[in-house]
Amino acid sequence: MTVELVRSSAHDSDVLFAARVSTQGEKTLDAAAAGTEASDRDRGLINYLMRDRHGSPFEHNSMTFYVQAPIFVFREFMRHRIASYNEESGRYRQLQPVFYVPGPERRLVQVGKPGAYDFVEGTPEQTALAVAESKAAAEFAYAAYQRMLTAGIAREVARGVLPVSTYSSMYVTMNARSLMNFLSLRTKHPDSHFPSFPQREIELVAEQLESIWAELMPLTHAAFQAGGRVAP
Amino acid sequence: MTVELVRSSAHDSDVLFAARVSTQGEKTLDAAAAGTEASDRDRGLINYLMRDRHGSPFEHNSMTFYVQAPIFVFREFMRHRIASYNEESGRYRQLQPVFYVPGPERRLVQVGKPGAYDFVEGTPEQTALAVAESKAAAEFAYAAYQRMLTAGIAREVARGVLPVSTYSSMYVTMNARSLMNFLSLRTKHPDSHFPSFPQREIELVAEQLESIWAELMPLTHAAFQAGGRVAP
Amino acid sequence: MTVELVRSSAHDSDVLFAARVSTQGEKTLDAAAAGTEASDRDRGLINYLMRDRHGSPFEHNSMTFYVQAPIFVFREFMRHRIASYNEESGRYRQLQPVFYVPGPERRLVQVGKPGAYDFVEGTPEQTALAVAESKAAAEFAYAAYQRMLTAGIAREVARGVLPVSTYSSMYVTMNARSLMNFLSLRTKHPDSHFPSFPQREIELVAEQLESIWAELMPLTHAAFQAGGRVAP
Amino acid sequence: MTVELVRSSAHDSDVLFAARVSTQGEKTLDAAAAGTEASDRDRGLINYLMRDRHGSPFEHNSMTFYVQAPIFVFREFMRHRIASYNEESGRYRQLQPVFYVPGPERRLVQVGKPGAYDFVEGTPEQTALAVAESKAAAEFAYAAYQRMLTAGIAREVARGVLPVSTYSSMYVTMNARSLMNFLSLRTKHPDSHFPSFPQREIELVAEQLESIWAELMPLTHAAFQAGGRVAP
């Protein structure tokens, strides 16, 4: 999984100026504001907005990420409707033979009931099987894909054989409010107020998004964390 | 591809009452209204709303469909953010061995440039190859999937090998305005004002959605068609 | 404030069938289902979805309301972007002289700090003043409006003088998930998990919406209430 | 009407990199890209995306504006649900006595039928009346507002008397795709493919938004204009 920040206009001060228009009705941002040290009053305002679920001040910012992940991760990602997506297209280009294969750290065995699953380590045999089967199926599929392309069959038809473990790439643009909603559902964090049971692979993407965002908007991130990771 | 209407509250009269609140400011719908014959004035109003892109009156209705289609179709479908989706989950259940294989009527060969592709019939050899490869890859993948499940590996890991041709099922709920937007992009219709180049498989789903909708809201559908299939 | 249900397709069973496609992958709704007694299993599933914030199953339903309320209430209402609106237009028709005047039960005096305001009863003098000033300003404004219309000035210009207390009317269509979000922010309920400080006039509208919805989807409403009135 | 750009991350190159991920599947943006001269190929790609309604590449950018305008303009503006808003609040602060009064260039008289209105100049008497009535009503209302505040009545109650011509201020954040949709509906432009009949006051805001955007994204703006001002 790769996550890179491509573009951003996202600062804690964006939250502050948007919130202050409610109470002051004037433009409170000056040119220097983005770079200045946050005051305790700033911190307090962001914490208050988060706690009382004043969500809209967290929307006046934007982050564009470039993400590489398997199709099954993108399938979950794109269920989040408050974001902008552009993905590599199997209709317009030949997809590359890069596939997700569970690594040795992937907990392979599921225990528990729906809504309360947990995952535990597989035996060495299970791990070896998962790796071998994943690789073999990907290779078989890609060979079939190539034979069809060579025979002149359209890419959009031939791609049907490719597994959902095939890596794809996309640009995604979100604001901090959308991202907090995404993180609250796609990370399983001890400090979360609400339970969530994300698949580990999308959580790996979410963790990278979060760490980039936390650098851009440290006060907002701290308030999100302190408030139980509930999106406002 | 299967499309069934599950629930709906969608009548041409819903468009009329919503539009008339603008000009009359009162509730114009009475109990009998849904069943009455449309007048020429009703027809005229719907045509006018469509032509002048008054979109909101087309939103006060709802249709829920049950759709069965391959994952690669759902991937395109779910890029439409103005709809509600619930899909069968490969995390919660074992997926069934049902796969899309291009039929004899599928035009397999792509000619032309990006943005102006056309598809022509394959030779008998190409058709035979597409069918054989699609089937073989699906069978290989499903056998790998089953071996992993049998060995106790979690469903969410094992499913990675399954091809994007695997059939899935979902409920989708949309209103007429969203559906018109979907149809304008996912059908290639001679009367369309704007060009569109949908993949044939999603167009097959779109055509079924359209024919169900046209029965529920015939005046609205006629106005959409007459207006060049432009969503208001 | 008037709230009437105009159209709906909204049953607890709509939540159930949408949720069950995830785990069963098939259409579980039959014709009779909407009318059958809910089982304990049904209740349990709805509670589980609410608690674990599986929000999408609550979207496959639709309710259209006709609402009459002052413009300042509609201004707050329309900040909720996940709904469909059609409102009476001051460009297309002459607005009627109906205005909101605070009634005797309206607590007129605000005490406390931002984010923790409370309202207490006004003195008889304050109440009399609020009523008298509200009426006088409305009458003055409407007379000016009429003089401009009589003089041939366009409605869209003349309406500028009308106060935000002027009553308007609209149709609004929402699904249960959107409505829960609206209710969590626009009612101040002792059982709410999160604080909210709605203006009393929009809360009066929200309470009527809630009571209509609770009759249509009693299990969903009970789960919302039991879960601290947090929208999933 | 005041419109100022507060923040932006919006360049033609943002459209290009997002579009190229479809066909190249890799990150094509390098650090220098935002500043480089656009090639004919870049121009051609943007025109093609606009014409064939590939809308999503126009979403990976963001513009935040500070807008001052009367409440009746904000009422129309906020019907556009694909934007982020924070507005000055009459609950949290005392509103200022600044009101919209039609200027001498405002065409005051409406001729024609619904959907095909036109506006012509008023007589000197009509103009004088519109100005006088607008001012008098605003002054009367603001005096009532102040008397209520002085008597200790809550701001949220007292504001009911203020006219919809009262100036308010807000921050609004949009991307280029949303803005194009807004402009296609809120400007009446000779080159527009579709008719639109915006109220002149919101059009004045729209024109300022457009001119700021045209400087930020000149190729995209030119393609929008050349394509009949149809949002992709």
PDB file of N, CA, C and O in Angstrom, chain A residues 4 6-7 11 13-14 17-18 21-29 56-57 59-60 62 66 84-89 93 169 171 173, chain D residues 4 6-7 11 13-14 17-18 21-29 56-57 59-60 62 66 84-86 88-89 93 169 171 173:
ATOM      1  N   GLU A   4       0.688   8.810  -0.910  1.00  0.00           N
ATOM      2  CA  GLU A   4       1.505  10.031  -0.995  1.00  0.00           C
ATOM      3  C   GLU A   4       0.598  11.242  -1.049  1.00  0.00           C
ATOM      4  O   GLU A   4      -0.431  11.215  -1.707  1.00  0.00           O
ATOM      5  N   VAL A   6      -0.267  14.637  -2.591  1.00  0.00           N
ATOM      6  CA  VAL A   6       0.046  15.262  -3.873  1.00  0.00           C
ATOM      7  C   VAL A   6      -0.149  16.776  -3.801  1.00  0.00           C
ATOM      8  O   VAL A   6       0.661  17.549  -4.314  1.00  0.00           O
ATOM      9  N   ARG A   7      -1.216  17.178  -3.196  1.00  0.00           N
ATOM     10  CA  ARG A   7      -1.555  18.601  -3.084  1.00  0.00           C
ATOM     11  C   ARG A   7      -2.287  18.751  -1.773  1.00  0.00           C
ATOM     12  O   ARG A   7      -3.042  17.860  -1.363  1.00  0.00           O
ATOM     13  N   HIS A  11      -4.865  23.583   6.868  1.00  0.00           N
ATOM     14  CA  HIS A  11      -4.189  24.078   8.061  1.00  0.00           C
ATOM     15  C   HIS A  11      -5.217  24.183   9.175  1.00  0.00           C
ATOM     16  O   HIS A  11      -6.403  24.419   8.920  1.00  0.00           O
ATOM     17  N   SER A  13      -5.581  26.680  10.896  1.00  0.00           N
ATOM     18  CA  SER A  13      -6.134  28.041  10.828  1.00  0.00           C
ATOM     19  C   SER A  13      -7.365  28.108   9.916  1.00  0.00           C
ATOM     20  O   SER A  13      -8.203  28.987  10.071  1.00  0.00           O
ATOM     21  N   ASP A  14      -7.479  27.174   8.969  1.00  0.00           N
ATOM     22  CA  ASP A  14      -8.678  27.134   8.116  1.00  0.00           C
ATOM     23  C   ASP A  14      -9.928  26.835   8.933  1.00  0.00           C
ATOM     24  O   ASP A  14     -11.026  27.294   8.612  1.00  0.00           O
ATOM     25  N   PHE A  17     -10.724  30.261  11.015  1.00  0.00           N
ATOM     26  CA  PHE A  17     -11.349  31.403  10.340  1.00  0.00           C
ATOM     27  C   PHE A  17     -12.797  31.074   9.970  1.00  0.00           C
ATOM     28  O   PHE A  17     -13.678  31.925  10.059  1.00  0.00           O
ATOM     29  N   ALA A  18     -13.041  29.835   9.596  1.00  0.00           N
ATOM     30  CA  ALA A  18     -14.418  29.472   9.228  1.00  0.00           C
ATOM     31  C   ALA A  18     -15.344  29.523  10.438  1.00  0.00           C
ATOM     32  O   ALA A  18     -16.491  29.962  10.342  1.00  0.00           O
ATOM     33  N   VAL A  21     -16.264  33.232  11.561  1.00  0.00           N
ATOM     34  CA  VAL A  21     -17.223  34.038  10.804  1.00  0.00           C
ATOM     35  C   VAL A  21     -18.602  33.977  11.460  1.00  0.00           C
ATOM     36  O   VAL A  21     -19.372  34.929  11.388  1.00  0.00           O
ATOM     37  N   SER A  22     -18.926  32.886  12.119  1.00  0.00           N
ATOM     38  CA  SER A  22     -20.222  32.764  12.796  1.00  0.00           C
ATOM     39  C   SER A  22     -20.398  33.819  13.870  1.00  0.00           C
ATOM     40  O   SER A  22     -21.471  34.386  14.040  1.00  0.00           O
ATOM     41  N   THR A  23     -19.336  34.049  14.611  1.00  0.00           N
ATOM     42  CA  THR A  23     -19.458  34.915  15.778  1.00  0.00           C
ATOM     43  C   THR A  23     -18.935  36.316  15.517  1.00  0.00           C
ATOM     44  O   THR A  23     -19.242  37.237  16.246  1.00  0.00           O
ATOM     45  N   GLN A  24     -18.131  36.485  14.463  1.00  0.00           N
ATOM     46  CA  GLN A  24     -17.570  37.796  14.221  1.00  0.00           C
ATOM     47  C   GLN A  24     -18.029  38.390  12.894  1.00  0.00           C
ATOM     48  O   GLN A  24     -18.010  39.595  12.718  1.00  0.00           O
ATOM     49  N   GLY A  25     -18.441  37.518  11.973  1.00  0.00           N
ATOM     50  CA  GLY A  25     -18.987  38.026  10.717  1.00  0.00           C
ATOM     51  C   GLY A  25     -17.991  38.783   9.869  1.00  0.00           C
ATOM     52  O   GLY A  25     -18.356  39.566   9.024  1.00  0.00           O
ATOM     53  N   GLU A  26     -16.734  38.567  10.100  1.00  0.00           N
ATOM     54  CA  GLU A  26     -15.770  39.223   9.246  1.00  0.00           C
ATOM     55  C   GLU A  26     -14.612  38.285   8.948  1.00  0.00           C
ATOM     56  O   GLU A  26     -14.454  37.242   9.575  1.00  0.00           O
ATOM     57  N   LYS A  27     -13.833  38.697   8.005  1.00  0.00           N
ATOM     58  CA  LYS A  27     -12.702  37.908   7.580  1.00  0.00           C
ATOM     59  C   LYS A  27     -11.615  38.050   8.643  1.00  0.00           C
ATOM     60  O   LYS A  27     -11.113  39.135   8.876  1.00  0.00           O
ATOM     61  N   THR A  28     -11.292  36.960   9.315  1.00  0.00           N
ATOM     62  CA  THR A  28     -10.330  37.044  10.407  1.00  0.00           C
ATOM     63  C   THR A  28      -8.964  36.501  10.005  1.00  0.00           C
ATOM     64  O   THR A  28      -8.031  36.523  10.781  1.00  0.00           O
ATOM     65  N   LEU A  29      -8.881  35.992   8.786  1.00  0.00           N
ATOM     66  CA  LEU A  29      -7.622  35.419   8.346  1.00  0.00           C
ATOM     67  C   LEU A  29      -6.768  36.490   7.698  1.00  0.00           C
ATOM     68  O   LEU A  29      -7.201  37.164   6.786  1.00  0.00           O
ATOM     69  N   SER A  56     -19.115  21.837   9.996  1.00  0.00           N
ATOM     70  CA  SER A  56     -18.792  22.556   8.764  1.00  0.00           C
ATOM     71  C   SER A  56     -17.456  23.309   8.795  1.00  0.00           C
ATOM     72  O   SER A  56     -16.806  23.390   7.748  1.00  0.00           O
ATOM     73  N   PRO A  57     -16.998  23.845   9.917  1.00  0.00           N
ATOM     74  CA  PRO A  57     -15.682  24.514   9.864  1.00  0.00           C
ATOM     75  C   PRO A  57     -14.526  23.589   9.463  1.00  0.00           C
ATOM     76  O   PRO A  57     -13.467  24.071   9.071  1.00  0.00           O
ATOM     77  N   GLU A  59     -14.521  21.680   6.938  1.00  0.00           N
ATOM     78  CA  GLU A  59     -14.638  21.372   5.508  1.00  0.00           C
ATOM     79  C   GLU A  59     -13.874  22.323   4.584  1.00  0.00           C
ATOM     80  O   GLU A  59     -13.759  22.040   3.391  1.00  0.00           O
ATOM     81  N   HIS A  60     -13.379  23.435   5.112  1.00  0.00           N
ATOM     82  CA  HIS A  60     -12.760  24.440   4.234  1.00  0.00           C
ATOM     83  C   HIS A  60     -11.278  24.166   4.021  1.00  0.00           C
ATOM     84  O   HIS A  60     -10.415  25.026   4.253  1.00  0.00           O
ATOM     85  N   SER A  62      -8.508  21.019   1.878  1.00  0.00           N
ATOM     86  CA  SER A  62      -8.507  19.991   0.831  1.00  0.00           C
ATOM     87  C   SER A  62      -7.175  19.260   0.790  1.00  0.00           C
ATOM     88  O   SER A  62      -6.121  19.888   0.903  1.00  0.00           O
ATOM     89  N   TYR A  66      -2.322  10.333  -3.581  1.00  0.00           N
ATOM     90  CA  TYR A  66      -2.149   9.282  -4.599  1.00  0.00           C
ATOM     91  C   TYR A  66      -2.010   7.961  -3.838  1.00  0.00           C
ATOM     92  O   TYR A  66      -1.153   7.852  -2.950  1.00  0.00           O
ATOM     93  N   SER A  84     -13.528  12.717  -3.800  1.00  0.00           N
ATOM     94  CA  SER A  84     -13.402  12.735  -5.258  1.00  0.00           C
ATOM     95  C   SER A  84     -12.369  11.706  -5.672  1.00  0.00           C
ATOM     96  O   SER A  84     -11.290  11.656  -5.082  1.00  0.00           O
ATOM     97  N   TYR A  85     -12.701  10.929  -6.682  1.00  0.00           N
ATOM     98  CA  TYR A  85     -11.844   9.817  -7.082  1.00  0.00           C
ATOM     99  C   TYR A  85     -11.513   9.854  -8.567  1.00  0.00           C
ATOM    100  O   TYR A  85     -12.387  10.135  -9.386  1.00  0.00           O
ATOM    101  N   ASN A  86     -10.288   9.536  -8.908  1.00  0.00           N
ATOM    102  CA  ASN A  86      -9.940   9.150 -10.270  1.00  0.00           C
ATOM    103  C   ASN A  86      -9.015   7.958 -10.193  1.00  0.00           C
ATOM    104  O   ASN A  86      -7.946   8.042  -9.585  1.00  0.00           O
ATOM    105  N   GLU A  87      -9.455   6.876 -10.822  1.00  0.00           N
ATOM    106  CA  GLU A  87      -8.709   5.621 -10.727  1.00  0.00           C
ATOM    107  C   GLU A  87      -8.204   5.201 -12.097  1.00  0.00           C
ATOM    108  O   GLU A  87      -8.853   5.453 -13.119  1.00  0.00           O
ATOM    109  N   GLU A  88      -7.088   4.539 -12.081  1.00  0.00           N
ATOM    110  CA  GLU A  88      -6.543   3.850 -13.246  1.00  0.00           C
ATOM    111  C   GLU A  88      -7.656   2.997 -13.875  1.00  0.00           C
ATOM    112  O   GLU A  88      -8.414   2.343 -13.156  1.00  0.00           O
ATOM    113  N   SER A  89      -7.718   3.011 -15.200  1.00  0.00           N
ATOM    114  CA  SER A  89      -8.827   2.339 -15.865  1.00  0.00           C
ATOM    115  C   SER A  89      -8.392   1.121 -16.660  1.00  0.00           C
ATOM    116  O   SER A  89      -7.534   1.231 -17.540  1.00  0.00           O
ATOM    117  N   ARG A  93      -6.225   1.179 -20.365  1.00  0.00           N
ATOM    118  CA  ARG A  93      -4.828   0.749 -20.392  1.00  0.00           C
ATOM    119  C   ARG A  93      -4.698  -0.702 -19.944  1.00  0.00           C
ATOM    120  O   ARG A  93      -5.590  -1.248 -19.303  1.00  0.00           O
ATOM    121  N   SER A 169      -4.361   2.117  -8.909  1.00  0.00           N
ATOM    122  CA  SER A 169      -3.892   3.384  -8.344  1.00  0.00           C
ATOM    123  C   SER A 169      -4.961   4.434  -8.556  1.00  0.00           C
ATOM    124  O   SER A 169      -5.735   4.360  -9.504  1.00  0.00           O
ATOM    125  N   TYR A 171      -6.154   8.825  -7.509  1.00  0.00           N
ATOM    126  CA  TYR A 171      -6.101  10.069  -6.759  1.00  0.00           C
ATOM    127  C   TYR A 171      -7.402  10.183  -5.992  1.00  0.00           C
ATOM    128  O   TYR A 171      -8.474   9.908  -6.528  1.00  0.00           O
ATOM    129  N   THR A 173      -9.370  12.992  -3.317  1.00  0.00           N
ATOM    130  CA  THR A 173      -9.358  14.307  -2.676  1.00  0.00           C
ATOM    131  C   THR A 173     -10.460  14.364  -1.630  1.00  0.00           C
ATOM    132  O   THR A 173     -11.608  13.991  -1.916  1.00  0.00           O
TER     133      THR A 173
ATOM    134  N   GLU D   4     -14.115  37.591  -2.203  1.00  0.00           N
ATOM    135  CA  GLU D   4     -12.652  37.543  -2.116  1.00  0.00           C
ATOM    136  C   GLU D   4     -12.183  36.094  -2.061  1.00  0.00           C
ATOM    137  O   GLU D   4     -12.807  35.277  -1.391  1.00  0.00           O
ATOM    138  N   VAL D   6      -9.921  33.449  -0.514  1.00  0.00           N
ATOM    139  CA  VAL D   6      -9.231  33.332   0.766  1.00  0.00           C
ATOM    140  C   VAL D   6      -8.109  32.294   0.692  1.00  0.00           C
ATOM    141  O   VAL D   6      -7.019  32.489   1.202  1.00  0.00           O
ATOM    142  N   ARG D   7      -8.410  31.183   0.080  1.00  0.00           N
ATOM    143  CA  ARG D   7      -7.455  30.080  -0.037  1.00  0.00           C
ATOM    144  C   ARG D   7      -7.758  29.390  -1.352  1.00  0.00           C
ATOM    145  O   ARG D   7      -8.925  29.304  -1.751  1.00  0.00           O
ATOM    146  N   HIS D  11      -5.357  24.462  -9.973  1.00  0.00           N
ATOM    147  CA  HIS D  11      -4.571  24.731 -11.174  1.00  0.00           C
ATOM    148  C   HIS D  11      -5.085  23.814 -12.287  1.00  0.00           C
ATOM    149  O   HIS D  11      -5.591  22.726 -12.015  1.00  0.00           O
ATOM    150  N   SER D  13      -3.288  22.069 -14.008  1.00  0.00           N
ATOM    151  CA  SER D  13      -2.500  20.829 -13.941  1.00  0.00           C
ATOM    152  C   SER D  13      -3.158  19.788 -13.021  1.00  0.00           C
ATOM    153  O   SER D  13      -2.931  18.590 -13.187  1.00  0.00           O
ATOM    154  N   ASP D  14      -3.989  20.248 -12.070  1.00  0.00           N
ATOM    155  CA  ASP D  14      -4.705  19.290 -11.209  1.00  0.00           C
ATOM    156  C   ASP D  14      -5.681  18.443 -12.026  1.00  0.00           C
ATOM    157  O   ASP D  14      -5.946  17.290 -11.701  1.00  0.00           O
ATOM    158  N   PHE D  17      -3.352  15.788 -14.124  1.00  0.00           N
ATOM    159  CA  PHE D  17      -2.781  14.607 -13.449  1.00  0.00           C
ATOM    160  C   PHE D  17      -3.891  13.627 -13.076  1.00  0.00           C
ATOM    161  O   PHE D  17      -3.720  12.415 -13.161  1.00  0.00           O
ATOM    162  N   ALA D  18      -5.061  14.158 -12.685  1.00  0.00           N
ATOM    163  CA  ALA D  18      -6.154  13.262 -12.316  1.00  0.00           C
ATOM    164  C   ALA D  18      -6.663  12.472 -13.521  1.00  0.00           C
ATOM    165  O   ALA D  18      -6.972  11.285 -13.426  1.00  0.00           O
ATOM    166  N   VAL D  21      -4.177   9.548 -14.666  1.00  0.00           N
ATOM    167  CA  VAL D  21      -4.070   8.305 -13.902  1.00  0.00           C
ATOM    168  C   VAL D  21      -4.933   7.208 -14.550  1.00  0.00           C
ATOM    169  O   VAL D  21      -4.606   6.030 -14.470  1.00  0.00           O
ATOM    170  N   SER D  22      -5.994   7.595 -15.227  1.00  0.00           N
ATOM    171  CA  SER D  22      -6.862   6.610 -15.891  1.00  0.00           C
ATOM    172  C   SER D  22      -6.114   5.846 -16.963  1.00  0.00           C
ATOM    173  O   SER D  22      -6.285   4.646 -17.126  1.00  0.00           O
ATOM    174  N   THR D  23      -5.315   6.582 -17.700  1.00  0.00           N
ATOM    175  CA  THR D  23      -4.693   5.970 -18.865  1.00  0.00           C
ATOM    176  C   THR D  23      -3.242   5.577 -18.621  1.00  0.00           C
ATOM    177  O   THR D  23      -2.689   4.781 -19.353  1.00  0.00           O
ATOM    178  N   GLN D  24      -2.623   6.139 -17.564  1.00  0.00           N
ATOM    179  CA  GLN D  24      -1.223   5.829 -17.331  1.00  0.00           C
ATOM    180  C   GLN D  24      -1.004   5.093 -16.010  1.00  0.00           C
ATOM    181  O   GLN D  24       0.001   4.415 -15.851  1.00  0.00           O
ATOM    182  N   GLY D  25      -1.932   5.268 -15.090  1.00  0.00           N
ATOM    183  CA  GLY D  25      -1.844   4.527 -13.848  1.00  0.00           C
ATOM    184  C   GLY D  25      -0.665   4.899 -12.991  1.00  0.00           C
ATOM    185  O   GLY D  25      -0.229   4.140 -12.150  1.00  0.00           O
ATOM    186  N   GLU D  26      -0.118   6.076 -13.215  1.00  0.00           N
ATOM    187  CA  GLU D  26       0.986   6.466 -12.365  1.00  0.00           C
ATOM    188  C   GLU D  26       0.892   7.948 -12.070  1.00  0.00           C
ATOM    189  O   GLU D  26       0.135   8.685 -12.689  1.00  0.00           O
ATOM    190  N   LYS D  27       1.698   8.351 -11.112  1.00  0.00           N
ATOM    191  CA  LYS D  27       1.711   9.737 -10.703  1.00  0.00           C
ATOM    192  C   LYS D  27       2.458  10.511 -11.766  1.00  0.00           C
ATOM    193  O   LYS D  27       3.626  10.271 -12.016  1.00  0.00           O
ATOM    194  N   THR D  28       1.776  11.419 -12.450  1.00  0.00           N
ATOM    195  CA  THR D  28       2.405  12.147 -13.544  1.00  0.00           C
ATOM    196  C   THR D  28       2.760  13.563 -13.132  1.00  0.00           C
ATOM    197  O   THR D  28       3.315  14.314 -13.912  1.00  0.00           O
ATOM    198  N   LEU D  29       2.375  13.899 -11.921  1.00  0.00           N
ATOM    199  CA  LEU D  29       2.640  15.267 -11.471  1.00  0.00           C
ATOM    200  C   LEU D  29       3.999  15.331 -10.800  1.00  0.00           C
ATOM    201  O   LEU D  29       4.269  14.590  -9.866  1.00  0.00           O
ATOM    202  N   SER D  56     -15.084  13.881 -13.071  1.00  0.00           N
ATOM    203  CA  SER D  56     -14.309  13.733 -11.835  1.00  0.00           C
ATOM    204  C   SER D  56     -12.924  14.379 -11.865  1.00  0.00           C
ATOM    205  O   SER D  56     -12.474  14.873 -10.834  1.00  0.00           O
ATOM    206  N   PRO D  57     -12.226  14.449 -12.997  1.00  0.00           N
ATOM    207  CA  PRO D  57     -10.924  15.118 -12.944  1.00  0.00           C
ATOM    208  C   PRO D  57     -10.999  16.599 -12.557  1.00  0.00           C
ATOM    209  O   PRO D  57      -9.986  17.174 -12.160  1.00  0.00           O
ATOM    210  N   GLU D  59     -12.523  17.717 -10.024  1.00  0.00           N
ATOM    211  CA  GLU D  59     -12.849  17.814  -8.596  1.00  0.00           C
ATOM    212  C   GLU D  59     -11.618  17.886  -7.679  1.00  0.00           C
ATOM    213  O   GLU D  59     -11.777  18.133  -6.494  1.00  0.00           O
ATOM    214  N   HIS D  60     -10.427  17.650  -8.210  1.00  0.00           N
ATOM    215  CA  HIS D  60      -9.249  17.568  -7.331  1.00  0.00           C
ATOM    216  C   HIS D  60      -8.602  18.937  -7.119  1.00  0.00           C
ATOM    217  O   HIS D  60      -7.397  19.126  -7.369  1.00  0.00           O
ATOM    218  N   SER D  62      -9.553  23.004  -4.982  1.00  0.00           N
ATOM    219  CA  SER D  62     -10.375  23.599  -3.937  1.00  0.00           C
ATOM    220  C   SER D  62     -10.192  25.109  -3.895  1.00  0.00           C
ATOM    221  O   SER D  62      -9.067  25.602  -4.027  1.00  0.00           O
ATOM    222  N   TYR D  66     -14.606  34.265   0.495  1.00  0.00           N
ATOM    223  CA  TYR D  66     -15.347  35.028   1.505  1.00  0.00           C
ATOM    224  C   TYR D  66     -16.339  35.898   0.744  1.00  0.00           C
ATOM    225  O   TYR D  66     -15.945  36.650  -0.152  1.00  0.00           O
ATOM    226  N   SER D  84     -19.198  23.755   0.741  1.00  0.00           N
ATOM    227  CA  SER D  84     -19.107  23.853   2.198  1.00  0.00           C
ATOM    228  C   SER D  84     -19.334  25.306   2.601  1.00  0.00           C
ATOM    229  O   SER D  84     -18.736  26.202   2.006  1.00  0.00           O
ATOM    230  N   TYR D  85     -20.158  25.490   3.611  1.00  0.00           N
ATOM    231  CA  TYR D  85     -20.567  26.835   4.014  1.00  0.00           C
ATOM    232  C   TYR D  85     -20.338  27.078   5.497  1.00  0.00           C
ATOM    233  O   TYR D  85     -20.600  26.197   6.321  1.00  0.00           O
ATOM    234  N   ASN D  86     -19.880  28.265   5.843  1.00  0.00           N
ATOM    235  CA  ASN D  86     -19.979  28.773   7.206  1.00  0.00           C
ATOM    236  C   ASN D  86     -20.408  30.208   7.131  1.00  0.00           C
ATOM    237  O   ASN D  86     -19.724  31.026   6.504  1.00  0.00           O
ATOM    238  N   GLU D  88     -22.047  33.771   9.010  1.00  0.00           N
ATOM    239  CA  GLU D  88     -22.284  34.616  10.173  1.00  0.00           C
ATOM    240  C   GLU D  88     -23.627  34.225  10.796  1.00  0.00           C
ATOM    241  O   GLU D  88     -24.597  33.978  10.100  1.00  0.00           O
ATOM    242  N   SER D  89     -23.652  34.154  12.117  1.00  0.00           N
ATOM    243  CA  SER D  89     -24.844  33.637  12.786  1.00  0.00           C
ATOM    244  C   SER D  89     -25.568  34.709  13.585  1.00  0.00           C
ATOM    245  O   SER D  89     -24.978  35.336  14.471  1.00  0.00           O
ATOM    246  N   ARG D  93     -24.235  36.461  17.299  1.00  0.00           N
ATOM    247  CA  ARG D  93     -23.771  37.846  17.320  1.00  0.00           C
ATOM    248  C   ARG D  93     -24.883  38.789  16.870  1.00  0.00           C
ATOM    249  O   ARG D  93     -25.837  38.368  16.211  1.00  0.00           O
ATOM    250  N   SER D 169     -22.447  37.390   5.833  1.00  0.00           N
ATOM    251  CA  SER D 169     -21.148  37.046   5.267  1.00  0.00           C
ATOM    252  C   SER D 169     -20.904  35.558   5.469  1.00  0.00           C
ATOM    253  O   SER D 169     -21.419  34.962   6.416  1.00  0.00           O
ATOM    254  N   TYR D 171     -18.056  32.024   4.420  1.00  0.00           N
ATOM    255  CA  TYR D 171     -17.013  31.347   3.674  1.00  0.00           C
ATOM    256  C   TYR D 171     -17.672  30.208   2.907  1.00  0.00           C
ATOM    257  O   TYR D 171     -18.505  29.483   3.465  1.00  0.00           O
ATOM    258  N   THR D 173     -16.553  26.969   0.245  1.00  0.00           N
ATOM    259  CA  THR D 173     -15.481  26.216  -0.400  1.00  0.00           C
ATOM    260  C   THR D 173     -16.091  25.286  -1.453  1.00  0.00           C
ATOM    261  O   THR D 173     -17.048  24.572  -1.166  1.00  0.00           O
TER     262      THR D 173
END
